[in-house]
Amino acid sequence: MTQIESADQIELINRSSSYTVSKSLICAKIPFFNELCSSQGGEKFQVNLNESSLESVINWVHSDCIVINMNNVLQLYEAADDLQIASIKSLCQLFFDENFSAKEIPALIKLVRDDNSLLNFNKINSFLSRNFLRLINGEYFLEFPLEVVKYILSLDTCVETEYSVFQAILKWIKHDKLRGVHLQELMKCIRWCHTFKDCYVHIKEDEFIVKNLPQLDELACEPGECRNSCFNKRVKEKNLISLLYVDDNIMSMSYYTGDNCWEPCGTFERDNQMPIGVISEEHVVDVIFNSGRTGIRIDLVGKKYRWLEMSGSSSAYYNQLYDCFKPKFDRESSYRAYIQDGVKKIDHWVDLEKNTLIENKGVMNIICYPRKDEKLYCFLPVEHVDWYKHKFADHRVHAVILNDACYIITKSLTFRIFDMVKKTIEKSKPFDGMNYTFEDLQLDSHEANVILLIKSQKKVMMFDTRKKEWTSMGQIFSRYEIMALVSTDIPVQFIKKLYSKKRVK
Ligand SMILES: [Zn+2]
Ligand SMILES: [Zn+2]
């Protein structure tokens, strides 16, 4: 028995269930049925939706109350999308952005569908590829089942070398004694045809491989004789981009195409409504600069951007990264040292400021001052959650990490190179008499060069890390102020060209 007046009754048939509901109520709350009733009329409607999702929606119509969790959010979103219920869609979006973490990947991969805009294969694959190094340095990855690990290792992940893929395999295999049997199978995921000789030797000579996979030569392959699924080369160069302030809420971007040419990508408008969840559309990128202290999120297709809050609240950038990947801290092998004039290892705990936070190969590092001491301090890598979550202290060092060396400029404009492997420090004063101020500088890298931007002068200096010398990269002439010059992984295929170019000879 229902409370519905018979004149107001309609029947909704969905797969194995049929619901008798109030037409006026359903049409008032669900735009899809409202359109259907007014265009078709009748008392019986057939739909084809996930059963528990439709029932949740019907309950919501009658109670204004809906329960969302990670198990139902994708299907509920899909149903709300089909039924055009904007409020449920945005609740799902909010819930998903706030609760998504790498831990959910194995369960989500089974539910992903291509026509779901909340999460589809493009989105999850781009998330896994871009965050591959963060993922494999986190705790959640270690608990993934074999098929999910294989799935991830088969993607075009953002790695600088196939050695990172090897490291991922070792981490996962070593986490559980019983996983040794999968070693050979996973080693086939390395794209051997695109692995450099020295990298191959490095893998072959690894202690664990010598012991557990001495027949590596039989498994690996070479171009022309591919025995695995090497497809394309996944190692990708980063793009050097420049960002300029055009107006209070407008910025412009260009990227370096080589040979002194910068291709403009047009302007971007500030939009504080852009979602800031750690998983985003493929064409949305986070650009971090200023020694990890500043970041913006750019939507390359929507031509929008917003500033990121870096640390502090639970939705801040680093806080989200921590929650999403749960970095596994390796306190035993982490190295802390003063790097003032010489390198002096530190074994006891010291209270530190948070002056920088620099990501290198998916691991965060910090170069900072102790609270009580004026000595420059080096702390590699980050080994406590507070480094993610605490706010930054004063800006006292510019730093960038490149090929196992850390390049530092202090307030006195001393330039230091800390060799992270040999644990040595070199010190020089290349900017004496050049009229620079600490606040006016920004340090980044491109390929094998350290890049120094002098913002007010719009000059760019370049330090060749092989020749160890500074040269001028040029001066930018523009009426706009420079926001940043930064190397980043940017999916340039999403940028609409302002002009086209083709080869004619
Ligand atoms: Zn475990
Ligand atoms: Zn191959």
Coordinates of C-alpha atoms and ligand atoms in Angstrom, one line a residue:
M1 CA 0.0 0.0 0.0
T2 CA 1.4 3.4 -0.9
Q3 CA 0.4 7.0 0.0
I4 CA 0.3 8.0 -3.6
E5 CA -3.1 9.1 -5.1
S6 CA -3.9 6.9 -8.0
A7 CA -4.2 9.8 -10.5
D8 CA -0.6 10.7 -9.6
Q9 CA 0.9 7.3 -10.0
I10 CA 3.5 6.3 -12.6
E11 CA 5.5 3.1 -12.9
L12 CA 9.3 3.1 -13.4
I13 CA 10.8 -0.2 -14.7
N14 CA 14.5 -0.7 -14.3
R15 CA 16.1 -4.0 -15.1
S16 CA 14.6 -6.5 -12.6
S17 CA 12.6 -3.9 -10.5
S18 CA 9.5 -1.9 -11.0
Y19 CA 8.7 1.2 -8.8
T20 CA 5.3 2.8 -8.4
V21 CA 6.0 6.4 -7.5
S22 CA 4.4 9.8 -7.4
K23 CA 4.6 11.4 -10.8
S24 CA 4.5 15.0 -9.5
L25 CA 7.3 14.3 -7.0
I26 CA 9.5 12.4 -9.4
C27 CA 9.1 15.0 -12.1
A28 CA 9.8 17.9 -9.7
K29 CA 13.1 16.3 -8.6
I30 CA 14.4 14.5 -11.7
P31 CA 14.7 16.6 -14.9
F32 CA 15.0 13.5 -17.1
F33 CA 11.5 12.2 -16.1
N34 CA 10.1 15.6 -16.2
E35 CA 11.0 15.9 -19.8
L36 CA 9.9 12.4 -20.5
C37 CA 6.5 12.8 -18.9
S38 CA 5.8 16.1 -20.7
S39 CA 6.9 14.9 -24.1
Q40 CA 5.5 11.3 -24.0
G41 CA 2.9 11.2 -21.4
G42 CA 1.8 7.7 -20.2
E43 CA 2.1 5.9 -16.9
K44 CA 4.9 3.5 -17.5
F45 CA 8.6 4.2 -18.2
Q46 CA 11.5 1.9 -18.8
V47 CA 15.0 2.8 -17.9
N48 CA 18.3 0.9 -17.8
L49 CA 20.4 2.1 -14.9
N50 CA 22.5 0.5 -12.1
E51 CA 19.8 -0.9 -9.8
S52 CA 21.1 0.3 -6.4
S53 CA 21.9 3.7 -7.9
L54 CA 18.4 4.3 -9.1
E55 CA 17.0 3.1 -5.8
S56 CA 19.2 5.5 -4.0
V57 CA 18.0 8.3 -6.2
I58 CA 14.3 7.3 -5.6
N59 CA 15.0 7.3 -1.9
W60 CA 16.6 10.7 -2.2
V61 CA 13.5 12.0 -4.0
H62 CA 11.5 11.0 -1.0
S63 CA 13.9 12.0 1.8
D64 CA 16.4 14.6 0.4
C65 CA 19.1 12.3 1.8
I66 CA 21.6 10.2 0.0
V67 CA 24.6 8.1 1.1
I68 CA 27.8 8.2 -1.0
N69 CA 30.8 6.1 -0.5
M70 CA 33.8 5.0 -2.6
N71 CA 32.0 1.8 -3.6
N72 CA 28.9 3.5 -5.1
V73 CA 30.2 7.0 -6.1
L74 CA 31.0 6.2 -9.7
Q75 CA 27.8 4.4 -10.5
L76 CA 25.7 6.9 -8.6
Y77 CA 27.3 9.7 -10.6
E78 CA 26.6 7.9 -13.8
A79 CA 22.9 7.5 -12.9
A80 CA 22.7 11.1 -11.8
D81 CA 24.3 12.1 -15.1
D82 CA 21.7 10.1 -17.1
L83 CA 18.8 11.5 -15.0
Q84 CA 20.3 15.0 -15.2
I85 CA 20.3 15.6 -11.5
A86 CA 23.0 18.3 -11.1
S87 CA 22.9 18.4 -7.3
I88 CA 23.7 14.7 -6.9
K89 CA 26.4 14.9 -9.6
S90 CA 28.2 17.8 -7.8
L91 CA 27.9 15.9 -4.4
C92 CA 29.5 12.9 -6.0
Q93 CA 32.2 15.1 -7.5
L94 CA 33.0 16.7 -4.2
F95 CA 32.9 13.5 -2.3
F96 CA 35.2 11.8 -4.9
D97 CA 37.7 14.7 -4.9
E98 CA 37.9 14.7 -1.1
N99 CA 38.1 10.9 -0.6
F100 CA 40.1 9.7 -3.6
S101 CA 43.5 8.2 -2.7
A102 CA 45.8 5.7 -4.3
K103 CA 44.5 3.1 -1.9
E104 CA 41.3 3.1 -3.9
I105 CA 42.9 2.3 -7.2
P106 CA 42.5 -1.5 -7.3
A107 CA 38.8 -1.2 -6.5
L108 CA 38.2 1.7 -8.8
I109 CA 39.9 0.2 -11.8
K110 CA 37.2 -2.5 -11.8
L111 CA 34.4 0.1 -11.9
V112 CA 35.9 2.6 -14.4
R113 CA 33.9 3.1 -17.6
D114 CA 34.8 5.2 -20.6
D115 CA 31.6 7.3 -20.6
N116 CA 31.8 8.3 -16.9
S117 CA 33.2 11.9 -16.7
L118 CA 33.9 11.5 -12.9
L119 CA 36.4 8.8 -13.6
N120 CA 37.2 7.2 -17.0
F121 CA 40.2 5.4 -18.4
N122 CA 41.8 8.6 -19.7
K123 CA 41.6 10.2 -16.3
I124 CA 42.8 7.2 -14.3
N125 CA 45.6 6.3 -16.7
S126 CA 46.9 9.9 -16.8
F127 CA 46.7 10.0 -13.0
L128 CA 48.7 6.8 -12.8
S129 CA 51.3 7.8 -15.4
R130 CA 51.9 11.3 -14.0
N131 CA 52.1 10.1 -10.4
F132 CA 54.0 6.9 -11.1
L133 CA 57.0 7.9 -9.0
R134 CA 54.9 9.2 -6.1
L135 CA 52.9 6.0 -6.2
I136 CA 55.8 3.6 -6.1
N137 CA 57.3 5.5 -3.2
G138 CA 54.1 5.2 -1.2
E139 CA 52.7 2.5 1.0
Y140 CA 49.5 1.8 -0.9
F141 CA 51.3 0.6 -4.0
L142 CA 52.9 -2.2 -2.0
E143 CA 49.5 -3.7 -1.3
F144 CA 48.2 -3.6 -4.8
P145 CA 47.3 -7.0 -6.4
L146 CA 49.5 -8.4 -9.2
E147 CA 47.1 -7.6 -12.0
V148 CA 46.9 -3.9 -10.9
V149 CA 50.7 -3.7 -10.7
K150 CA 51.0 -5.2 -14.2
Y151 CA 48.4 -2.8 -15.5
I152 CA 50.2 0.2 -14.1
L153 CA 53.6 -1.0 -15.4
S154 CA 52.2 -1.3 -18.9
L155 CA 51.2 2.4 -19.1
D156 CA 53.2 5.2 -20.7
T157 CA 54.3 6.3 -17.3
C158 CA 56.2 9.5 -16.7
V159 CA 59.7 8.2 -15.9
E160 CA 63.1 9.6 -16.7
T161 CA 64.5 6.1 -17.1
E162 CA 63.2 2.5 -17.3
Y163 CA 65.2 1.9 -14.1
S164 CA 62.3 3.5 -12.2
V165 CA 60.1 0.7 -13.5
F166 CA 62.6 -1.8 -12.3
Q167 CA 62.7 -0.2 -8.9
A168 CA 58.9 -0.4 -8.7
I169 CA 59.0 -4.1 -9.5
L170 CA 61.6 -4.7 -6.8
K171 CA 59.8 -2.7 -4.2
W172 CA 56.6 -4.7 -4.8
I173 CA 58.3 -8.1 -5.0
K174 CA 60.4 -7.6 -1.9
H175 CA 57.4 -6.5 0.2
D176 CA 56.1 -10.1 0.4
K177 CA 58.2 -13.3 0.3
L178 CA 55.5 -15.0 -1.7
R179 CA 55.7 -12.6 -4.6
G180 CA 59.1 -13.9 -5.8
V181 CA 57.3 -16.1 -8.3
H182 CA 56.1 -13.1 -10.2
L183 CA 59.5 -11.6 -10.7
Q184 CA 60.0 -12.9 -14.2
E185 CA 56.5 -11.9 -15.3
L186 CA 56.9 -8.4 -14.1
M187 CA 60.4 -7.9 -15.5
K188 CA 58.8 -8.3 -18.9
C189 CA 57.0 -5.0 -18.3
I190 CA 60.3 -3.1 -18.6
R191 CA 60.6 -1.8 -22.1
W192 CA 63.9 -3.4 -22.8
C193 CA 64.0 -2.1 -26.4
H194 CA 64.1 1.4 -25.0
T195 CA 66.5 0.8 -22.1
F196 CA 70.0 2.2 -22.4
K197 CA 73.0 -0.1 -22.1
D198 CA 74.2 1.4 -18.7
C199 CA 70.7 1.0 -17.3
Y200 CA 70.6 -2.6 -18.5
V201 CA 73.9 -3.3 -16.8
H202 CA 72.8 -1.6 -13.6
I203 CA 69.7 -3.9 -13.5
K204 CA 71.6 -7.0 -14.4
E205 CA 74.1 -6.4 -11.7
D206 CA 71.5 -5.7 -9.0
E207 CA 72.1 -8.1 -6.1
F208 CA 68.5 -9.3 -6.1
I209 CA 68.5 -10.0 -9.8
V210 CA 71.8 -11.8 -9.7
K211 CA 70.4 -14.1 -7.1
N212 CA 66.8 -14.5 -8.3
L213 CA 66.9 -14.0 -12.1
P214 CA 70.3 -14.9 -13.4
Q215 CA 68.8 -15.7 -16.8
L216 CA 67.9 -12.0 -17.4
D217 CA 69.5 -12.1 -20.9
E218 CA 66.9 -14.6 -22.1
L219 CA 64.1 -12.3 -21.1
A220 CA 65.3 -8.9 -22.2
C221 CA 65.0 -7.8 -25.8
E222 CA 66.6 -5.4 -28.2
P223 CA 65.1 -3.2 -31.0
G224 CA 64.5 -5.4 -34.1
E225 CA 64.2 -8.5 -31.9
C226 CA 61.4 -7.5 -29.5
R227 CA 60.1 -10.3 -27.4
N228 CA 58.0 -8.3 -25.0
S229 CA 55.5 -5.4 -25.4
C230 CA 58.0 -2.6 -25.6
F231 CA 55.7 -0.4 -27.8
N232 CA 57.1 3.2 -27.6
K233 CA 59.7 4.9 -25.5
R234 CA 58.1 6.2 -22.4
V235 CA 61.0 8.4 -21.3
K236 CA 59.9 12.0 -21.9
E237 CA 61.7 15.3 -21.7
K238 CA 60.1 18.0 -19.5
N239 CA 59.0 21.2 -21.1
L240 CA 60.4 24.6 -20.1
I241 CA 57.5 27.0 -19.8
S242 CA 57.3 30.7 -19.0
L243 CA 54.4 32.3 -17.2
L244 CA 53.6 36.0 -17.3
Y245 CA 51.2 38.2 -15.5
V246 CA 49.1 39.9 -18.2
D247 CA 46.6 41.4 -15.8
D248 CA 45.4 40.9 -12.2
N249 CA 43.5 37.8 -13.2
I250 CA 45.0 36.9 -16.5
M251 CA 48.3 35.1 -17.2
S252 CA 49.9 34.0 -20.4
M253 CA 52.1 30.9 -21.1
S254 CA 54.7 30.0 -23.6
Y255 CA 56.8 26.9 -23.9
Y256 CA 60.3 26.4 -25.2
T257 CA 60.5 24.6 -28.5
G258 CA 64.3 24.8 -28.7
D259 CA 66.6 26.9 -30.7
N260 CA 65.7 30.1 -28.8
C261 CA 62.1 29.8 -29.8
W262 CA 59.2 30.1 -27.3
E263 CA 55.8 29.2 -28.6
P264 CA 53.0 31.3 -27.1
C265 CA 49.9 29.4 -25.8
G266 CA 47.6 32.4 -25.3
T267 CA 46.1 33.7 -22.1
F268 CA 44.5 32.0 -19.1
E269 CA 41.9 33.4 -16.9
R270 CA 41.9 33.0 -13.1
D271 CA 39.1 30.9 -11.8
N272 CA 38.9 30.1 -8.1
Q273 CA 36.1 27.5 -8.7
M274 CA 38.5 25.1 -10.5
P275 CA 38.5 21.8 -8.6
I276 CA 41.7 21.1 -6.7
G277 CA 41.4 17.4 -6.1
V278 CA 44.6 15.4 -6.6
I279 CA 43.0 13.5 -9.5
S280 CA 42.1 15.8 -12.3
E281 CA 41.4 15.9 -16.0
E282 CA 44.2 14.9 -18.4
H283 CA 44.5 18.5 -19.6
V284 CA 44.8 20.0 -16.1
V285 CA 48.3 20.3 -14.8
D286 CA 49.9 21.5 -11.6
V287 CA 53.0 23.7 -12.1
I288 CA 55.2 24.0 -9.0
F289 CA 58.0 26.5 -8.7
N290 CA 59.9 28.8 -6.3
S291 CA 61.6 25.9 -4.4
G292 CA 58.3 24.1 -4.0
R293 CA 56.7 27.1 -2.2
T294 CA 54.4 28.2 -5.0
G295 CA 52.1 26.4 -7.4
I296 CA 49.3 27.0 -9.9
R297 CA 46.9 24.6 -11.5
I298 CA 46.4 25.2 -15.2
D299 CA 43.5 24.0 -17.3
L300 CA 45.0 23.9 -20.8
V301 CA 41.7 23.4 -22.6
G302 CA 39.4 25.6 -20.4
K303 CA 42.2 28.2 -20.5
K304 CA 41.9 28.8 -16.8
Y305 CA 44.2 28.8 -13.8
R306 CA 44.1 29.0 -10.0
W307 CA 46.7 29.5 -7.3
L308 CA 47.3 26.5 -5.1
E309 CA 47.5 26.6 -1.4
M310 CA 50.6 24.6 -0.8
S311 CA 50.5 23.5 2.8
G312 CA 48.2 24.0 5.8
S313 CA 44.6 23.0 5.3
S314 CA 43.6 19.4 4.4
S315 CA 42.9 20.5 0.8
A316 CA 46.3 22.1 0.4
Y317 CA 48.6 20.6 -2.3
Y318 CA 51.2 18.8 -0.2
N319 CA 48.6 17.7 2.3
Q320 CA 46.6 16.1 -0.5
L321 CA 49.7 14.4 -1.9
Y322 CA 50.5 12.9 1.5
D323 CA 47.0 11.6 2.0
C324 CA 46.8 10.3 -1.5
F325 CA 50.0 8.3 -1.7
K326 CA 51.0 7.8 1.9
P327 CA 54.8 8.2 1.3
K328 CA 56.8 5.4 2.9
F329 CA 59.6 7.1 4.9
D330 CA 62.9 5.3 5.0
R331 CA 64.3 6.7 8.2
E332 CA 67.2 4.2 8.3
S333 CA 68.8 5.2 5.0
S334 CA 67.8 8.9 5.0
Y335 CA 70.7 11.3 5.3
R336 CA 70.7 14.5 7.3
A337 CA 73.6 16.9 7.4
Y338 CA 74.7 20.5 7.8
I339 CA 76.0 21.8 4.6
Q340 CA 77.4 25.1 5.5
D341 CA 81.1 25.0 4.6
G342 CA 81.8 21.3 4.8
V343 CA 79.3 18.4 5.1
K344 CA 78.7 17.3 8.7
K345 CA 76.3 14.4 9.2
I346 CA 73.7 14.8 11.9
D347 CA 72.3 11.9 13.9
H348 CA 70.1 13.6 16.5
W349 CA 66.8 15.3 15.9
V350 CA 66.8 19.1 15.4
D351 CA 63.8 21.4 15.1
L352 CA 63.7 22.7 11.6
E353 CA 62.1 25.4 9.6
K354 CA 60.3 24.5 6.4
N355 CA 62.1 26.7 3.9
T356 CA 61.8 24.5 0.8
L357 CA 60.1 21.3 -0.3
I358 CA 61.6 19.8 -3.4
E359 CA 60.3 16.8 -5.2
N360 CA 62.9 14.6 -6.9
K361 CA 62.0 11.2 -8.4
G362 CA 58.8 11.1 -6.5
V363 CA 60.4 11.7 -3.2
M364 CA 60.3 15.0 -1.2
N365 CA 63.4 16.6 0.0
I366 CA 64.0 19.6 2.2
I367 CA 66.8 22.1 2.4
C368 CA 66.3 24.4 5.3
Y369 CA 67.6 26.1 8.5
P370 CA 67.3 24.7 12.0
R371 CA 65.2 26.9 14.2
K372 CA 68.0 27.8 16.6
D373 CA 71.0 27.7 14.4
E374 CA 72.0 29.9 11.5
K375 CA 73.8 27.0 9.8
L376 CA 72.5 25.8 6.5
Y377 CA 70.9 22.5 6.9
C378 CA 70.3 19.6 4.5
F379 CA 67.7 17.0 5.1
L380 CA 67.3 14.3 2.5
P381 CA 64.7 13.0 2.1
V382 CA 61.6 14.2 4.0
E383 CA 60.9 11.6 6.7
H384 CA 58.0 13.1 8.6
V385 CA 54.4 13.8 7.7
D386 CA 54.8 17.3 9.2
W387 CA 57.0 18.4 6.3
Y388 CA 54.0 17.9 4.1
K389 CA 51.4 19.5 6.3
H390 CA 53.1 22.4 8.1
K391 CA 53.2 25.8 6.6
F392 CA 56.3 27.2 5.0
A393 CA 58.6 29.3 7.1
D394 CA 60.4 32.3 5.7
H395 CA 61.9 32.0 2.2
R396 CA 65.7 31.7 3.0
V397 CA 67.0 29.4 0.3
H398 CA 66.5 28.9 -3.4
A399 CA 67.1 25.2 -4.3
V400 CA 66.7 22.8 -7.1
I401 CA 67.7 19.1 -7.4
L402 CA 69.1 17.8 -10.7
N403 CA 70.8 14.5 -11.3
D404 CA 71.7 13.7 -7.7
A405 CA 73.0 17.2 -7.0
C406 CA 71.3 19.9 -5.1
Y407 CA 71.9 23.5 -6.2
I408 CA 71.4 26.2 -3.6
I409 CA 71.4 30.0 -3.5
T410 CA 71.3 31.5 0.0
K411 CA 70.3 35.0 1.1
S412 CA 74.0 36.1 0.9
L413 CA 73.8 35.0 -2.8
T414 CA 76.3 32.2 -2.2
F415 CA 75.9 29.4 -4.7
R416 CA 76.4 25.9 -3.4
I417 CA 76.4 22.5 -5.0
F418 CA 75.7 19.6 -2.7
D419 CA 76.6 16.3 -4.3
M420 CA 73.9 14.0 -2.8
V421 CA 75.9 10.8 -3.6
K422 CA 79.4 11.8 -2.7
K423 CA 78.2 14.0 0.1
T424 CA 80.5 16.9 -0.9
I425 CA 79.8 20.6 -1.1
E426 CA 81.2 23.2 -3.5
K427 CA 80.8 26.9 -2.8
S428 CA 81.2 29.9 -5.0
K429 CA 80.1 33.6 -5.3
P430 CA 79.2 34.0 -9.0
F431 CA 76.8 36.9 -8.5
D432 CA 79.2 39.3 -6.7
G433 CA 78.8 42.8 -8.1
M434 CA 75.7 41.8 -10.2
N435 CA 73.1 43.8 -8.3
Y436 CA 70.8 40.9 -7.6
T437 CA 68.6 40.5 -4.5
F438 CA 67.6 37.2 -3.0
E439 CA 63.8 37.9 -3.3
D440 CA 64.1 38.8 -7.0
L441 CA 65.5 35.4 -7.9
Q442 CA 63.9 32.1 -9.0
L443 CA 65.8 28.9 -9.4
D444 CA 64.7 26.0 -11.7
S445 CA 66.3 23.5 -14.1
H446 CA 66.0 22.5 -17.7
E447 CA 67.7 19.4 -19.1
A448 CA 71.2 19.4 -17.6
N449 CA 71.1 23.1 -16.7
V450 CA 70.2 25.0 -13.7
I451 CA 68.2 28.1 -14.7
L452 CA 68.2 31.3 -12.7
L453 CA 65.5 33.9 -13.4
I454 CA 66.1 37.5 -12.3
K455 CA 62.5 38.6 -12.2
S456 CA 62.8 42.4 -12.2
Q457 CA 65.5 42.4 -14.9
K458 CA 63.8 39.7 -16.9
K459 CA 67.1 38.1 -17.4
V460 CA 67.8 34.4 -17.5
M461 CA 71.1 32.9 -16.4
M462 CA 72.0 29.3 -17.1
F463 CA 74.4 27.0 -15.2
D464 CA 75.8 24.1 -17.2
T465 CA 76.1 21.4 -14.7
R466 CA 78.6 19.5 -16.7
K467 CA 81.0 22.3 -17.6
K468 CA 80.1 24.0 -14.3
E469 CA 79.8 27.5 -15.7
W470 CA 77.3 30.3 -15.7
T471 CA 76.2 31.9 -19.0
S472 CA 73.4 34.2 -20.0
M473 CA 70.4 32.6 -21.6
G474 CA 69.0 35.9 -22.6
Q475 CA 66.6 38.6 -21.6
I476 CA 62.9 38.6 -22.0
F477 CA 61.4 41.8 -23.4
S478 CA 57.8 42.2 -22.6
R479 CA 55.6 44.7 -20.9
Y480 CA 54.3 42.0 -18.6
E481 CA 55.9 40.9 -15.3
I482 CA 57.3 37.4 -15.1
M483 CA 55.6 34.9 -12.8
A484 CA 57.8 31.9 -13.4
L485 CA 60.2 30.0 -15.6
V486 CA 59.8 26.3 -14.9
S487 CA 60.4 22.9 -16.2
T488 CA 57.4 20.7 -16.0
D489 CA 55.6 17.7 -17.6
I490 CA 53.0 19.4 -19.7
P491 CA 50.7 17.6 -22.2
V492 CA 51.3 20.0 -25.0
Q493 CA 48.9 18.0 -27.3
F494 CA 46.0 19.7 -25.5
I495 CA 47.2 23.2 -26.2
K496 CA 45.3 24.8 -29.1
K497 CA 47.9 26.3 -31.5
L498 CA 47.8 30.0 -32.1
Y499 CA 49.2 29.4 -35.6
S500 CA 50.3 26.3 -37.6
K501 CA 53.6 25.4 -39.0
K502 CA 54.6 22.7 -41.5
R503 CA 57.7 21.6 -43.3
V504 CA 57.9 22.5 -46.9
K505 CA 61.4 21.2 -47.7
Ligands
ZN1 ZN 52.0 -5.2 3.2
ZN2 ZN 61.3 -5.2 -26.7

